[in-house]
mmCIF file of C-alpha atoms and ligand atoms in Angstrom:
data_model
loop_
_atom_site.group_PDB
_atom_site.id
_atom_site.type_symbol
_atom_site.label_atom_id
_atom_site.label_comp_id
_atom_site.label_asym_id
_atom_site.label_seq_id
_atom_site.Cartn_x
_atom_site.Cartn_y
_atom_site.Cartn_z
ATOM 1 C CA MET A 121 3.652 17.183 -28.109
ATOM 2 C CA SER A 122 0.720 15.675 -30.009
ATOM 3 C CA ASP A 123 -2.795 15.862 -28.595
ATOM 4 C CA LEU A 124 -3.944 13.117 -26.249
ATOM 5 C CA LEU A 125 -6.905 11.167 -27.614
ATOM 6 C CA VAL A 126 -9.409 10.205 -24.931
ATOM 7 C CA PHE A 127 -11.780 7.288 -25.593
ATOM 8 C CA THR A 128 -14.663 6.264 -23.387
ATOM 9 C CA SER A 129 -16.186 4.102 -26.111
ATOM 10 C CA ILE A 130 -14.557 0.707 -26.674
ATOM 11 C CA THR A 131 -15.957 0.581 -30.221
ATOM 12 C CA GLU A 132 -14.336 3.908 -31.084
ATOM 13 C CA PHE A 133 -11.071 2.853 -29.457
ATOM 14 C CA ARG A 134 -11.005 -0.375 -31.495
ATOM 15 C CA ALA A 135 -11.530 1.545 -34.726
ATOM 16 C CA TYR A 136 -8.569 3.779 -33.758
ATOM 17 C CA ARG A 137 -6.437 0.729 -32.793
ATOM 18 C CA ALA A 138 -7.154 -0.990 -36.108
ATOM 19 C CA LYS A 139 -5.562 1.910 -37.970
ATOM 20 C CA LEU A 140 -2.415 2.152 -35.831
ATOM 21 C CA LYS A 141 0.896 1.253 -37.440
ATOM 22 C CA GLY A 142 3.950 0.079 -35.498
ATOM 23 C CA SER A 143 4.193 -1.250 -31.963
ATOM 24 C CA VAL A 144 1.710 -0.413 -29.216
ATOM 25 C CA GLY A 145 2.548 -0.319 -25.515
ATOM 26 C CA VAL A 146 -0.083 -0.219 -22.802
ATOM 27 C CA VAL A 147 -0.041 0.907 -19.186
ATOM 28 C CA LEU A 148 -3.108 -0.301 -17.292
ATOM 29 C CA THR A 149 -4.155 1.892 -14.356
ATOM 30 C CA MET A 150 -7.007 2.691 -12.038
ATOM 31 C CA GLY A 151 -6.176 6.395 -12.309
ATOM 32 C CA ALA A 152 -4.873 8.596 -9.489
ATOM 33 C CA LEU A 153 -1.653 8.556 -11.455
ATOM 34 C CA HIS A 154 1.619 9.302 -9.696
ATOM 35 C CA ALA A 155 5.310 9.284 -10.544
ATOM 36 C CA GLY A 156 5.348 5.470 -10.482
ATOM 37 C CA HIS A 157 2.754 5.335 -13.283
ATOM 38 C CA ALA A 158 4.599 8.110 -15.122
ATOM 39 C CA SER A 159 7.765 5.974 -15.126
ATOM 40 C CA LEU A 160 5.832 3.095 -16.764
ATOM 41 C CA ILE A 161 4.384 5.432 -19.417
ATOM 42 C CA VAL A 162 7.799 6.974 -20.125
ATOM 43 C CA ARG A 163 9.312 3.495 -20.554
ATOM 44 C CA SER A 164 6.512 2.406 -22.861
ATOM 45 C CA ALA A 165 6.820 5.600 -24.901
ATOM 46 C CA GLY A 166 10.552 4.933 -25.292
ATOM 47 C CA GLU A 167 9.998 1.352 -26.482
ATOM 48 C CA ASN A 168 6.867 1.643 -28.671
ATOM 49 C CA ASP A 169 5.470 3.779 -31.478
ATOM 50 C CA VAL A 170 2.223 4.403 -29.611
ATOM 51 C CA THR A 171 1.437 4.269 -25.892
ATOM 52 C CA VAL A 172 -2.070 3.764 -24.566
ATOM 53 C CA VAL A 173 -2.981 4.338 -20.917
ATOM 54 C CA THR A 174 -6.153 2.750 -19.594
ATOM 55 C CA ILE A 175 -7.928 4.345 -16.650
ATOM 56 C CA TYR A 176 -10.594 2.181 -15.069
ATOM 57 C CA VAL A 177 -11.400 1.755 -11.382
ATOM 58 C CA ASN A 178 -12.318 -1.893 -11.627
ATOM 59 C CA PRO A 179 -15.109 -2.761 -9.160
ATOM 60 C CA THR A 180 -14.716 -6.532 -9.496
ATOM 61 C CA GLN A 181 -11.285 -6.476 -7.822
ATOM 62 C CA PHE A 182 -12.494 -4.669 -4.689
ATOM 63 C CA ASP A 183 -13.584 -7.013 -1.929
ATOM 64 C CA ASN A 184 -14.556 -4.036 0.230
ATOM 65 C CA PRO A 185 -17.187 -1.568 -1.096
ATOM 66 C CA GLU A 186 -15.868 1.225 1.199
ATOM 67 C CA ASP A 187 -12.377 0.846 -0.304
ATOM 68 C CA LEU A 188 -13.882 1.159 -3.801
ATOM 69 C CA LYS A 189 -15.853 4.267 -2.789
ATOM 70 C CA LYS A 190 -12.774 5.904 -1.285
ATOM 71 C CA TYR A 191 -10.431 5.076 -4.162
ATOM 72 C CA PRO A 192 -8.990 8.460 -5.293
ATOM 73 C CA ARG A 193 -10.260 9.858 -8.608
ATOM 74 C CA THR A 194 -8.154 12.602 -10.221
ATOM 75 C CA TRP A 195 -9.274 12.580 -13.881
ATOM 76 C CA GLU A 196 -7.916 15.928 -15.158
ATOM 77 C CA ALA A 197 -4.530 15.489 -13.473
ATOM 78 C CA ASP A 198 -4.362 11.902 -14.821
ATOM 79 C CA LEU A 199 -4.850 13.079 -18.401
ATOM 80 C CA ALA A 200 -2.197 15.784 -17.966
ATOM 81 C CA LEU A 201 0.342 13.300 -16.535
ATOM 82 C CA ALA A 202 -0.396 10.670 -19.202
ATOM 83 C CA LYS A 203 0.170 13.250 -21.936
ATOM 84 C CA LYS A 204 3.302 14.722 -20.349
ATOM 85 C CA SER A 205 4.784 11.219 -19.932
ATOM 86 C CA GLY A 206 4.365 10.441 -23.626
ATOM 87 C CA ALA A 207 1.004 8.660 -24.056
ATOM 88 C CA GLN A 208 -0.971 9.188 -27.266
ATOM 89 C CA ALA A 209 -4.292 7.779 -26.097
ATOM 90 C CA VAL A 210 -6.318 7.108 -22.968
ATOM 91 C CA LEU A 211 -9.055 4.499 -22.797
ATOM 92 C CA ALA A 212 -11.518 4.927 -19.936
ATOM 93 C CA PRO A 213 -14.512 2.655 -20.525
ATOM 94 C CA SER A 214 -17.748 2.500 -18.538
ATOM 95 C CA TYR A 215 -18.780 -0.546 -16.482
ATOM 96 C CA GLU A 216 -21.641 -1.239 -18.912
ATOM 97 C CA GLU A 217 -19.271 -1.452 -21.865
ATOM 98 C CA ILE A 218 -16.464 -3.418 -20.265
ATOM 99 C CA TYR A 219 -18.747 -5.856 -18.408
ATOM 100 C CA PRO A 220 -21.549 -6.479 -20.942
ATOM 101 C CA ASP A 221 -21.988 -9.872 -19.217
ATOM 102 C CA GLN A 222 -22.329 -8.241 -15.761
ATOM 103 C CA TYR A 223 -19.286 -10.320 -14.706
ATOM 104 C CA ARG A 224 -20.894 -13.687 -15.424
ATOM 105 C CA TYR A 225 -17.583 -14.718 -16.996
ATOM 106 C CA LYS A 226 -14.334 -14.488 -15.061
ATOM 107 C CA LEU A 227 -10.798 -15.750 -15.009
ATOM 108 C CA THR A 228 -9.504 -17.672 -12.000
ATOM 109 C CA GLU A 229 -6.051 -18.882 -11.040
ATOM 110 C CA ASN A 230 -6.219 -21.457 -8.264
ATOM 111 C CA VAL A 231 -2.793 -21.621 -6.659
ATOM 112 C CA PHE A 232 -0.677 -18.483 -6.224
ATOM 113 C CA SER A 233 -3.751 -16.220 -6.193
ATOM 114 C CA THR A 234 -4.831 -17.828 -2.902
ATOM 115 C CA LYS A 235 -1.677 -16.658 -1.096
ATOM 116 C CA LEU A 236 -0.591 -13.228 0.235
ATOM 117 C CA CYS A 237 -3.155 -10.561 -0.845
ATOM 118 C CA GLY A 238 -5.392 -13.270 -2.298
ATOM 119 C CA ALA A 239 -5.727 -14.960 1.101
ATOM 120 C CA HIS A 240 -7.141 -11.733 2.568
ATOM 121 C CA ARG A 241 -9.078 -10.285 -0.363
ATOM 122 C CA PRO A 242 -11.523 -12.919 -1.647
ATOM 123 C CA GLY A 243 -12.047 -12.676 -5.411
ATOM 124 C CA HIS A 244 -9.485 -9.889 -5.806
ATOM 125 C CA TYR A 245 -7.298 -11.662 -8.345
ATOM 126 C CA ASP A 246 -10.286 -12.994 -10.292
ATOM 127 C CA GLY A 247 -11.251 -9.347 -10.798
ATOM 128 C CA VAL A 248 -7.701 -8.294 -11.690
ATOM 129 C CA LEU A 249 -7.060 -11.120 -14.160
ATOM 130 C CA THR A 250 -10.460 -10.696 -15.796
ATOM 131 C CA ILE A 251 -10.074 -6.953 -16.375
ATOM 132 C CA VAL A 252 -6.476 -7.329 -17.566
ATOM 133 C CA MET A 253 -7.528 -10.015 -20.058
ATOM 134 C CA LYS A 254 -10.306 -7.745 -21.352
ATOM 135 C CA LEU A 255 -7.982 -4.727 -21.652
ATOM 136 C CA PHE A 256 -5.273 -6.787 -23.383
ATOM 137 C CA GLN A 257 -7.891 -8.036 -25.856
ATOM 138 C CA ILE A 258 -9.233 -4.559 -26.539
ATOM 139 C CA THR A 259 -5.884 -2.784 -26.830
ATOM 140 C CA GLN A 260 -4.112 -5.634 -28.679
ATOM 141 C CA ALA A 261 -0.919 -4.179 -27.236
ATOM 142 C CA ASP A 262 2.468 -5.621 -28.113
ATOM 143 C CA GLN A 263 3.892 -4.739 -24.730
ATOM 144 C CA SER A 264 2.556 -3.893 -21.274
ATOM 145 C CA TYR A 265 4.267 -2.427 -18.216
ATOM 146 C CA PHE A 266 3.539 -3.251 -14.568
ATOM 147 C CA GLY A 267 5.225 -2.107 -11.363
ATOM 148 C CA GLU A 268 6.913 -4.574 -9.012
ATOM 149 C CA LYS A 269 5.141 -3.019 -6.032
ATOM 150 C CA ASP A 270 2.222 -5.293 -6.963
ATOM 151 C CA PHE A 271 4.565 -8.245 -7.355
ATOM 152 C CA GLN A 272 1.943 -10.956 -6.918
ATOM 153 C CA GLN A 273 -0.313 -9.257 -9.461
ATOM 154 C CA LEU A 274 2.589 -8.913 -11.899
ATOM 155 C CA GLN A 275 3.494 -12.616 -11.539
ATOM 156 C CA LEU A 276 -0.116 -13.737 -12.028
ATOM 157 C CA ILE A 277 -0.536 -11.529 -15.113
ATOM 158 C CA LYS A 278 2.734 -12.843 -16.593
ATOM 159 C CA ASP A 279 1.584 -16.429 -16.031
ATOM 160 C CA MET A 280 -1.839 -15.670 -17.507
ATOM 161 C CA ALA A 281 -0.289 -14.126 -20.630
ATOM 162 C CA ASN A 282 1.854 -17.261 -21.090
ATOM 163 C CA THR A 283 -0.954 -19.676 -20.270
ATOM 164 C CA PHE A 284 -3.346 -18.176 -22.806
ATOM 165 C CA PHE A 285 -0.698 -17.480 -25.469
ATOM 166 C CA LEU A 286 -1.498 -13.783 -25.412
ATOM 167 C CA LYS A 287 0.416 -11.547 -27.776
ATOM 168 C CA THR A 288 1.045 -8.878 -25.140
ATOM 169 C CA LYS A 289 4.493 -9.082 -23.512
ATOM 170 C CA VAL A 290 4.420 -8.324 -19.781
ATOM 171 C CA ASN A 291 7.335 -6.161 -18.585
ATOM 172 C CA ALA A 292 8.244 -5.760 -14.910
ATOM 173 C CA CYS A 293 9.308 -2.287 -13.800
ATOM 174 C CA PRO A 294 10.986 -1.356 -10.486
ATOM 175 C CA THR A 295 8.943 0.143 -7.644
ATOM 176 C CA LEU A 296 9.289 3.907 -7.379
ATOM 177 C CA ARG A 297 9.759 5.193 -3.828
ATOM 178 C CA GLU A 298 9.491 8.476 -1.989
ATOM 179 C CA THR A 299 12.822 9.662 -0.506
ATOM 180 C CA SER A 300 11.561 8.184 2.787
ATOM 181 C CA GLY A 301 11.461 4.746 1.145
ATOM 182 C CA LEU A 302 7.653 4.583 1.075
ATOM 183 C CA ALA A 303 6.517 2.816 -2.107
ATOM 184 C CA MET A 304 4.528 5.157 -4.364
ATOM 185 C CA SER A 305 0.861 4.230 -4.442
ATOM 186 C CA SER A 306 -2.406 5.916 -5.398
ATOM 187 C CA ARG A 307 -3.568 5.136 -1.865
ATOM 188 C CA ASN A 308 -0.852 7.281 -0.221
ATOM 189 C CA VAL A 309 -2.937 10.450 -0.750
ATOM 190 C CA ARG A 310 -5.457 9.056 1.744
ATOM 191 C CA LEU A 311 -2.894 9.011 4.579
ATOM 192 C CA THR A 312 -3.102 11.686 7.290
ATOM 193 C CA ASP A 313 0.053 13.685 8.101
ATOM 194 C CA ALA A 314 0.668 11.392 11.076
ATOM 195 C CA GLY A 315 0.137 8.366 8.828
ATOM 196 C CA LYS A 316 2.638 9.700 6.281
ATOM 197 C CA GLU A 317 5.222 9.937 9.044
ATOM 198 C CA LYS A 318 4.566 6.375 10.141
ATOM 199 C CA ALA A 319 4.421 4.780 6.664
ATOM 200 C CA PRO A 320 8.168 4.731 5.834
ATOM 201 C CA ALA A 321 8.530 2.246 8.732
ATOM 202 C CA ILE A 322 7.139 -0.379 6.323
ATOM 203 C CA PHE A 323 10.105 -0.192 3.943
ATOM 204 C CA GLN A 324 12.520 0.168 6.875
ATOM 205 C CA ALA A 325 11.164 -2.988 8.500
ATOM 206 C CA LEU A 326 11.248 -4.926 5.224
ATOM 207 C CA THR A 327 14.840 -4.030 4.445
ATOM 208 C CA LYS A 328 16.439 -3.737 7.897
ATOM 209 C CA SER A 329 15.157 -6.837 9.734
ATOM 210 C CA SER A 330 16.935 -10.161 10.054
ATOM 211 C CA THR A 331 13.714 -12.193 9.735
ATOM 212 C CA ALA A 332 10.061 -11.741 8.792
ATOM 213 C CA VAL A 333 9.121 -12.228 12.457
ATOM 214 C CA VAL A 334 11.406 -9.354 13.482
ATOM 215 C CA ALA A 335 9.997 -7.129 10.720
ATOM 216 C CA HIS A 336 6.425 -7.966 11.808
ATOM 217 C CA LYS A 337 7.207 -7.036 15.422
ATOM 218 C CA LYS A 338 8.839 -3.733 14.414
ATOM 219 C CA LEU A 339 5.683 -2.708 12.570
ATOM 220 C CA THR A 340 3.351 -3.785 15.369
ATOM 221 C CA ASP A 341 5.535 -1.893 17.881
ATOM 222 C CA ALA A 342 5.239 1.202 15.651
ATOM 223 C CA GLY A 343 1.440 0.965 15.944
ATOM 224 C CA ILE A 344 0.962 -0.387 12.404
ATOM 225 C CA GLU A 345 -1.608 -3.152 11.883
ATOM 226 C CA VAL A 346 0.005 -5.938 9.865
ATOM 227 C CA GLU A 347 -2.231 -8.067 7.645
ATOM 228 C CA TYR A 348 0.589 -10.368 6.536
ATOM 229 C CA LEU A 349 4.368 -10.317 6.446
ATOM 230 C CA GLU A 350 5.722 -13.351 4.651
ATOM 231 C CA GLU A 351 8.656 -14.562 2.605
ATOM 232 C CA HIS A 352 8.319 -16.375 -0.711
ATOM 233 C CA PHE A 353 10.740 -16.853 -3.633
ATOM 234 C CA ASN A 354 13.490 -14.894 -1.943
ATOM 235 C CA ARG A 355 11.228 -11.867 -1.428
ATOM 236 C CA ARG A 356 9.685 -10.373 1.684
ATOM 237 C CA PHE A 357 6.050 -9.264 1.254
ATOM 238 C CA VAL A 358 3.897 -7.092 3.495
ATOM 239 C CA ALA A 359 0.360 -5.710 3.647
ATOM 240 C CA ALA A 360 -0.396 -3.314 6.481
ATOM 241 C CA PHE A 361 -3.005 -0.759 7.490
ATOM 242 C CA ILE A 362 -2.254 2.852 8.448
ATOM 243 C CA ASP A 363 -5.210 5.213 9.072
ATOM 244 C CA GLY A 364 -7.384 2.384 7.688
ATOM 245 C CA VAL A 365 -5.498 2.607 4.361
ATOM 246 C CA ARG A 366 -4.178 -0.702 3.104
ATOM 247 C CA LEU A 367 -0.577 -0.458 1.882
ATOM 248 C CA ILE A 368 1.497 -3.210 0.289
ATOM 249 C CA ASP A 369 5.190 -3.525 -0.473
ATOM 250 C CA ASN A 370 7.826 -6.165 -1.147
ATOM 251 C CA VAL A 371 11.601 -6.361 -1.487
ATOM 252 C CA GLU A 372 14.139 -8.918 -2.610
ATOM 253 C CA ILE A 373 16.028 -10.518 0.302
HETATM 254 O O1 PAF B 282 -2.572 -2.307 -10.555
HETATM 255 C C1 PAF B 282 -3.657 -1.781 -10.860
HETATM 256 O O2 PAF B 282 -3.795 -0.562 -10.851
HETATM 257 C C2 PAF B 282 -4.845 -2.661 -11.217
HETATM 258 O O3 PAF B 282 -4.869 -3.824 -10.471
HETATM 259 C C3 PAF B 282 -4.925 -2.980 -12.741
HETATM 260 C C4 PAF B 282 -3.750 -3.811 -13.194
HETATM 261 C C5 PAF B 282 -4.983 -1.677 -13.521
HETATM 262 C C6 PAF B 282 -6.202 -3.777 -13.026
HETATM 263 O O4 PAF B 282 -7.344 -3.067 -12.654
#
């Protein structure tokens, strides 16, 4: 296994990128990597000559400062998992480097980003689309890999890549789940033991209910606070809070 190169400087990363031959795949993350991220890295490593993982907890996509503060940070374990899954390089820039404009410039989508998570997290998708555009520009990747757990994010990024004629292809990858059905997420580590027992009810309700209203009631009855439970494009989407941790999921219906 070759050594993992770790870049915190965008300038140094770009010099490295300029010398790369062959195809480059990128997996964009906010760290706290888990098996779901590993599956994206493994797929990229199988389909590209070089795989780059970015690790950046992006403040502009957090509408709640407490949520940003509590976001798990597991740097050493992240590097080990990225390497083991087949990445050659990690890019982890500082705020000062990635936002030289202090976020004066941003990217906004005005329709789908106002629904679902966007309706409850003001500015969230502006932050996501802006950072993804920056990271696509810096990495100049041929391919990128995103999980379907964040289905709305994936759809918005796909549309953005098409709209702006970006060279980076956006690939959708299936959600990885615990055996209980709970969708893998960096936020799961913040659940208490009691919360972990409750959380699989989310997937159960999504998949085993005749309507969204029934699914909503099942979760409320289980003591889970539902932010939204809606159906769009033949999918059922949910955001819910357990132990104050916001979890999202979606399934095809
Ligand atoms: O899905 C995530 O982890 C983040 O939203 C992303 C795409 C890395 C942008 O910060």
